[in-house]
GROMACS .gro file of C-alpha atoms in nm:
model
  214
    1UNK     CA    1  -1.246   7.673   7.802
    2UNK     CA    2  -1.491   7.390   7.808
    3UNK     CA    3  -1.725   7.547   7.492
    4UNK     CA    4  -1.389   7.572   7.295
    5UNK     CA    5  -1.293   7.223   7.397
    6UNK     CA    6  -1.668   7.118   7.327
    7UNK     CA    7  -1.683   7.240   6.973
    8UNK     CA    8  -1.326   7.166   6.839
    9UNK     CA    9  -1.336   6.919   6.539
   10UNK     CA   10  -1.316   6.570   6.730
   11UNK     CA   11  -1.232   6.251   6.484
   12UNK     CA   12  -1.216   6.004   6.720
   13UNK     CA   13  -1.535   6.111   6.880
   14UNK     CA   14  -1.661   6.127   6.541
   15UNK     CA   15  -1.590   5.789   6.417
   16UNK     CA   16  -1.731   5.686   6.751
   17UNK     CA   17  -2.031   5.845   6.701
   18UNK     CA   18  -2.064   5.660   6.295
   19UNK     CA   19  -2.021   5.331   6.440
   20UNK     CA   20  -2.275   5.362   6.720
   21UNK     CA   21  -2.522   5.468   6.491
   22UNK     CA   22  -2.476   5.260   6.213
   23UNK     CA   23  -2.456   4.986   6.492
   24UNK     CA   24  -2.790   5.073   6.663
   25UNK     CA   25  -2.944   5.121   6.328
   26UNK     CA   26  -2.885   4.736   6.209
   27UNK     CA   27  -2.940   4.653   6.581
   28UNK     CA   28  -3.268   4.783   6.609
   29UNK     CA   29  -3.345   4.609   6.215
   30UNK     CA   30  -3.237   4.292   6.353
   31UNK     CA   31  -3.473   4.331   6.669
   32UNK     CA   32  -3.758   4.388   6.423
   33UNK     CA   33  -3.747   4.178   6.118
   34UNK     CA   34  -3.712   3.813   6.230
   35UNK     CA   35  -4.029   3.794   6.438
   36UNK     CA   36  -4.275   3.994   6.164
   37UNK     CA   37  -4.120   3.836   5.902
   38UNK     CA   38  -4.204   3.475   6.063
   39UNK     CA   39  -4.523   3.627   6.123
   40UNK     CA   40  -4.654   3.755   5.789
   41UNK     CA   41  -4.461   3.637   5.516
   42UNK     CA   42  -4.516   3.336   5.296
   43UNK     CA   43  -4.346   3.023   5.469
   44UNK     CA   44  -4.223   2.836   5.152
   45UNK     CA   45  -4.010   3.108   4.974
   46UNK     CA   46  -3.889   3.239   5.352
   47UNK     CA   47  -3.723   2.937   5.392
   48UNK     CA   48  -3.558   2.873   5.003
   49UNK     CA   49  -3.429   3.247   5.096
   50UNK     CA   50  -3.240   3.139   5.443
   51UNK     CA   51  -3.523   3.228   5.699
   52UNK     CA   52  -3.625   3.535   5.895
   53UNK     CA   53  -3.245   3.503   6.068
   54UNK     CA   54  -3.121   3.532   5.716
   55UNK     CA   55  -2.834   3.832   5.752
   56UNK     CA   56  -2.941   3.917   5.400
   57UNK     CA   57  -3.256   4.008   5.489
   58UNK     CA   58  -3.092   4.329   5.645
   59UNK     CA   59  -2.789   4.372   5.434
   60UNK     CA   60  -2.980   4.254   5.043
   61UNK     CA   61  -3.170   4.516   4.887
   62UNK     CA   62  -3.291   4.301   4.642
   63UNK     CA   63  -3.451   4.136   4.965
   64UNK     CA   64  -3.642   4.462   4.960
   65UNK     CA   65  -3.729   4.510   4.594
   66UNK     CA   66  -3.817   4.125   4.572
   67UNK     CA   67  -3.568   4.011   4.334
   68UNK     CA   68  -3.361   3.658   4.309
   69UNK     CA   69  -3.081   3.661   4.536
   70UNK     CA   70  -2.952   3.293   4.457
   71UNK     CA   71  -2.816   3.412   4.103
   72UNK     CA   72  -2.504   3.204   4.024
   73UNK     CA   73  -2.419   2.911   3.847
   74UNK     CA   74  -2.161   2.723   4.036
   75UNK     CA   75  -1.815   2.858   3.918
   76UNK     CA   76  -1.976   3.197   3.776
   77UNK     CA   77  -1.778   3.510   3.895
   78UNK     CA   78  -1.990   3.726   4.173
   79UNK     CA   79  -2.032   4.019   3.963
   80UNK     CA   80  -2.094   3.821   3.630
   81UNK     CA   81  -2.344   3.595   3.755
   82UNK     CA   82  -2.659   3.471   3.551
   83UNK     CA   83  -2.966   3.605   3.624
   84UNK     CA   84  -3.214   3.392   3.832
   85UNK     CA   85  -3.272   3.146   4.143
   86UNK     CA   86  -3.144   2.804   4.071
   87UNK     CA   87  -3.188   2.432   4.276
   88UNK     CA   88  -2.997   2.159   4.246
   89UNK     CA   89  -2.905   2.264   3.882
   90UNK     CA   90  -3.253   2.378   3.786
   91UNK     CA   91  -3.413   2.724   3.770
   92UNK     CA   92  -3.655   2.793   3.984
   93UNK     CA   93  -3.662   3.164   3.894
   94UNK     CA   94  -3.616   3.432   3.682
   95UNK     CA   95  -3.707   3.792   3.623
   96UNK     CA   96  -3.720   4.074   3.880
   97UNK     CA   97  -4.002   3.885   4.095
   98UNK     CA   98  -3.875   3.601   4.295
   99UNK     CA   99  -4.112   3.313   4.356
  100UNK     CA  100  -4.012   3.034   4.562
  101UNK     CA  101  -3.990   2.645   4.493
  102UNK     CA  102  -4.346   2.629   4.519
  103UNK     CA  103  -4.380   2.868   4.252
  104UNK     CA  104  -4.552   3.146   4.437
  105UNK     CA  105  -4.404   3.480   4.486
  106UNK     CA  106  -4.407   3.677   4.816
  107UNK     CA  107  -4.450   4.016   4.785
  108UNK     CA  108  -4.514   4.059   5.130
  109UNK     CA  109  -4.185   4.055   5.241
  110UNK     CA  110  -4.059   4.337   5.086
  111UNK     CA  111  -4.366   4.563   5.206
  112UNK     CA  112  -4.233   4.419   5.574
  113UNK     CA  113  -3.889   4.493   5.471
  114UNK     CA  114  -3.973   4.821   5.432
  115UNK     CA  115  -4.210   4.885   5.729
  116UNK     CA  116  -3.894   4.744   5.904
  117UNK     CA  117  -3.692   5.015   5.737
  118UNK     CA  118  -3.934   5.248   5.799
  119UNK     CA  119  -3.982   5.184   6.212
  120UNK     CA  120  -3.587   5.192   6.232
  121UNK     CA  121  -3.525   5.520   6.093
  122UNK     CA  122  -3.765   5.639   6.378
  123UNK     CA  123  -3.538   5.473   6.608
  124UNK     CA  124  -3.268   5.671   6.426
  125UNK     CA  125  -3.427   5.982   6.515
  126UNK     CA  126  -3.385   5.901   6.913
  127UNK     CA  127  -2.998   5.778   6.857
  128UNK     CA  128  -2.957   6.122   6.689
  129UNK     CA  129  -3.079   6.328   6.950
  130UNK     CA  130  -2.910   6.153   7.215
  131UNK     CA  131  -2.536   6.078   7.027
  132UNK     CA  132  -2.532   6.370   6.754
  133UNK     CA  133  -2.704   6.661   6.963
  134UNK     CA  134  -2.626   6.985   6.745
  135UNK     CA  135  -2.904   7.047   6.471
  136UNK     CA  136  -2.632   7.125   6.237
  137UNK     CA  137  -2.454   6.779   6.259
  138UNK     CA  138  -2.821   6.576   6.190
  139UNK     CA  139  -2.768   6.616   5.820
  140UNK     CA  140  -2.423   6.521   5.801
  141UNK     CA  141  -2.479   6.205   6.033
  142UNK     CA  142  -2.817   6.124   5.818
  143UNK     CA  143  -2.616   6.100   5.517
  144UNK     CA  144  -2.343   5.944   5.598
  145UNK     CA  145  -2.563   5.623   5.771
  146UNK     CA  146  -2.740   5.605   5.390
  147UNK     CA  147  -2.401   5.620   5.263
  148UNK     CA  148  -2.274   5.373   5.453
  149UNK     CA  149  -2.553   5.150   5.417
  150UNK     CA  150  -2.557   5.148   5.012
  151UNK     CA  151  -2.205   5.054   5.013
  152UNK     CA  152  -2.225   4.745   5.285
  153UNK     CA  153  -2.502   4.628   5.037
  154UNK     CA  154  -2.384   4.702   4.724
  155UNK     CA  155  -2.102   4.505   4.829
  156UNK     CA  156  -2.279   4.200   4.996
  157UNK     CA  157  -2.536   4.163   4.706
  158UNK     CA  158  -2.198   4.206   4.450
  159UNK     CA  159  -2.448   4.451   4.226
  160UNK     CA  160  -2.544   4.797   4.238
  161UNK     CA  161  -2.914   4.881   4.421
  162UNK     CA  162  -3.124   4.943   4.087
  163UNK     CA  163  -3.469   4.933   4.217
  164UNK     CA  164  -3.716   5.224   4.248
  165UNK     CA  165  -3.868   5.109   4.481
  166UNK     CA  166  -3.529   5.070   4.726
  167UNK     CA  167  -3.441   5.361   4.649
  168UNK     CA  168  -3.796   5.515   4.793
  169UNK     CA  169  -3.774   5.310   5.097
  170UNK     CA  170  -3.422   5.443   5.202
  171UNK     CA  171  -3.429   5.808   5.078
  172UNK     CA  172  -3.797   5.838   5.244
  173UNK     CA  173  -3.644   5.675   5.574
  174UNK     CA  174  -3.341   5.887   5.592
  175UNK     CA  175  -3.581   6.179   5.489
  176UNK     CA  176  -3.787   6.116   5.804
  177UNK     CA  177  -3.505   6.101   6.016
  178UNK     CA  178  -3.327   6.418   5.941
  179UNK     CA  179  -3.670   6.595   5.971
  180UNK     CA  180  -3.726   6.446   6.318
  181UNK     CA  181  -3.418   6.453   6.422
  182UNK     CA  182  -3.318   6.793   6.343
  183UNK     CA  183  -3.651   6.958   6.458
  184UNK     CA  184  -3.628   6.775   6.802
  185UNK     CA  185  -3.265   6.938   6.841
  186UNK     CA  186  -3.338   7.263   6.779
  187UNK     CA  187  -3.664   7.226   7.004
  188UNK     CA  188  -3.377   7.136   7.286
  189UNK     CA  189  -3.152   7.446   7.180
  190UNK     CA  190  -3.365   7.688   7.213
  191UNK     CA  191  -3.511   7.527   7.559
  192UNK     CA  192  -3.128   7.503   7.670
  193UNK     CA  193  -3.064   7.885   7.577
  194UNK     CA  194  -3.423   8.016   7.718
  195UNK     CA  195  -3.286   7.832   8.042
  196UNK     CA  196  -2.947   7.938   8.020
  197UNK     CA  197  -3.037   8.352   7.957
  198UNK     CA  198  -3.275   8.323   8.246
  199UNK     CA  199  -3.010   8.248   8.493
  200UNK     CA  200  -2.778   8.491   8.339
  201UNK     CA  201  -2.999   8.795   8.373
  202UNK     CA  202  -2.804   9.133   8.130
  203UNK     CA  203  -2.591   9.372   8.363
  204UNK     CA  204  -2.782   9.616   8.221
  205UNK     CA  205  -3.132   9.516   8.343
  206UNK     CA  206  -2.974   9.412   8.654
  207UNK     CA  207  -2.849   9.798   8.688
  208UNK     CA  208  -3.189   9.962   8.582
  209UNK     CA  209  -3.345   9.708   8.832
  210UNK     CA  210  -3.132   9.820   9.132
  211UNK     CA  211  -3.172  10.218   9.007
  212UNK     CA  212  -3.542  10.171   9.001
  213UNK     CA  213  -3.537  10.024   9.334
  214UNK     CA  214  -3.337  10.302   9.459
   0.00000   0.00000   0.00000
């Protein structure tokens, strides 16, 4: 009775189970970014971007691919927007690279973006394993957090992700999970069953062991 119970098709657990993971995931991105971002990137065009606090910093993946994210004119519709960073009516920016009032660029953030990126999908792999369990879920769960992700951003940046190198960072992350993840649960599955069909010995041998005894 409890296996049935334990494998019938659960949405409330699984909704559960999406939010906690999507929840750790940003969790353990906001843990991480603030303090290397302070630490390594280039003071001047942190600060015209909102600082290391900065929510876009987690939820922008032009943050990532180092493009202007102050784009509009005042008035200018979100999706419409002109291209480029603008200050007190003047641009300060344009093209794919941003570069900050100073006029230097950073590129160094979005290399720490991704590390970030990169040392949270690990974390991922541990959330997994504890909250997902069954190797045959880890895809499913994988997915859906990339899923999720590209449409929270999509919507907060009010423009599709178009950058190669985004698109690396996440597919290589989630990529890394799902291997991790799915290779640590099936370690525990087969550990779990060798355990299991060691207590529960086969009539059978149990028979020819009493016969042979006899």
């Amino acid at each position: 009775m409890a296996l049935s119970k334990a494998t019938t098709w659960d949405p409330v657990v699984i909704i559960s189970q999406i939010v906690a993971l999507q929840s750790l995931h940003y969790l353990t991105l906001a843990l991480l970014v603030p303090p290397l971002l302070s630490t390594f990137a280039e003071p001047g065009s942190l600060r015209y971007e909102g600082g290391a606090f900065n929510v876009g910093m987690l939820m922008d993946w032009r943050e990532i691919a180092g493009r202007p994210t102050f784009r509009r004119l005042h008035g200018e519709e979100r999706w419409s927007s002109f291209t480029g960073a603008w200050s007190g009516g003047r641009k300060v920016a344009e093209g794919p690279t941003y570069m900050g009032p100073d006029g230097r660029g950073d590129n160094m953030r979005g290399w720490i973006l991704a590390a970030c990126w990169l040392l949270a999908s690990t974390a991922d792999v541990y959330y997994l394993y504890h909250l997902v369990r069954r190797p045959r879920l880890i895809l499913d769960f994988t997915l859906t957090l990339l899923f999720n992700h590209l449409v929270l951003t999509t919507y907060y940046s009010a423009v599709l992700p178009t950058s190669l190198f985004f698109w690396a960072v996440v597919l290589g992350s989630s990529l890394l999970t799902l291997l991790l993840a799915e290779q640590m649960c099936v370690k525990r599955e087969m550990t779990e069953g060798l355990v299991i069909a060691s207590n529960n010995p086969d009539p059978g041998d149990v028979e020819l062991g009493a016969l042979r005894r006899d």
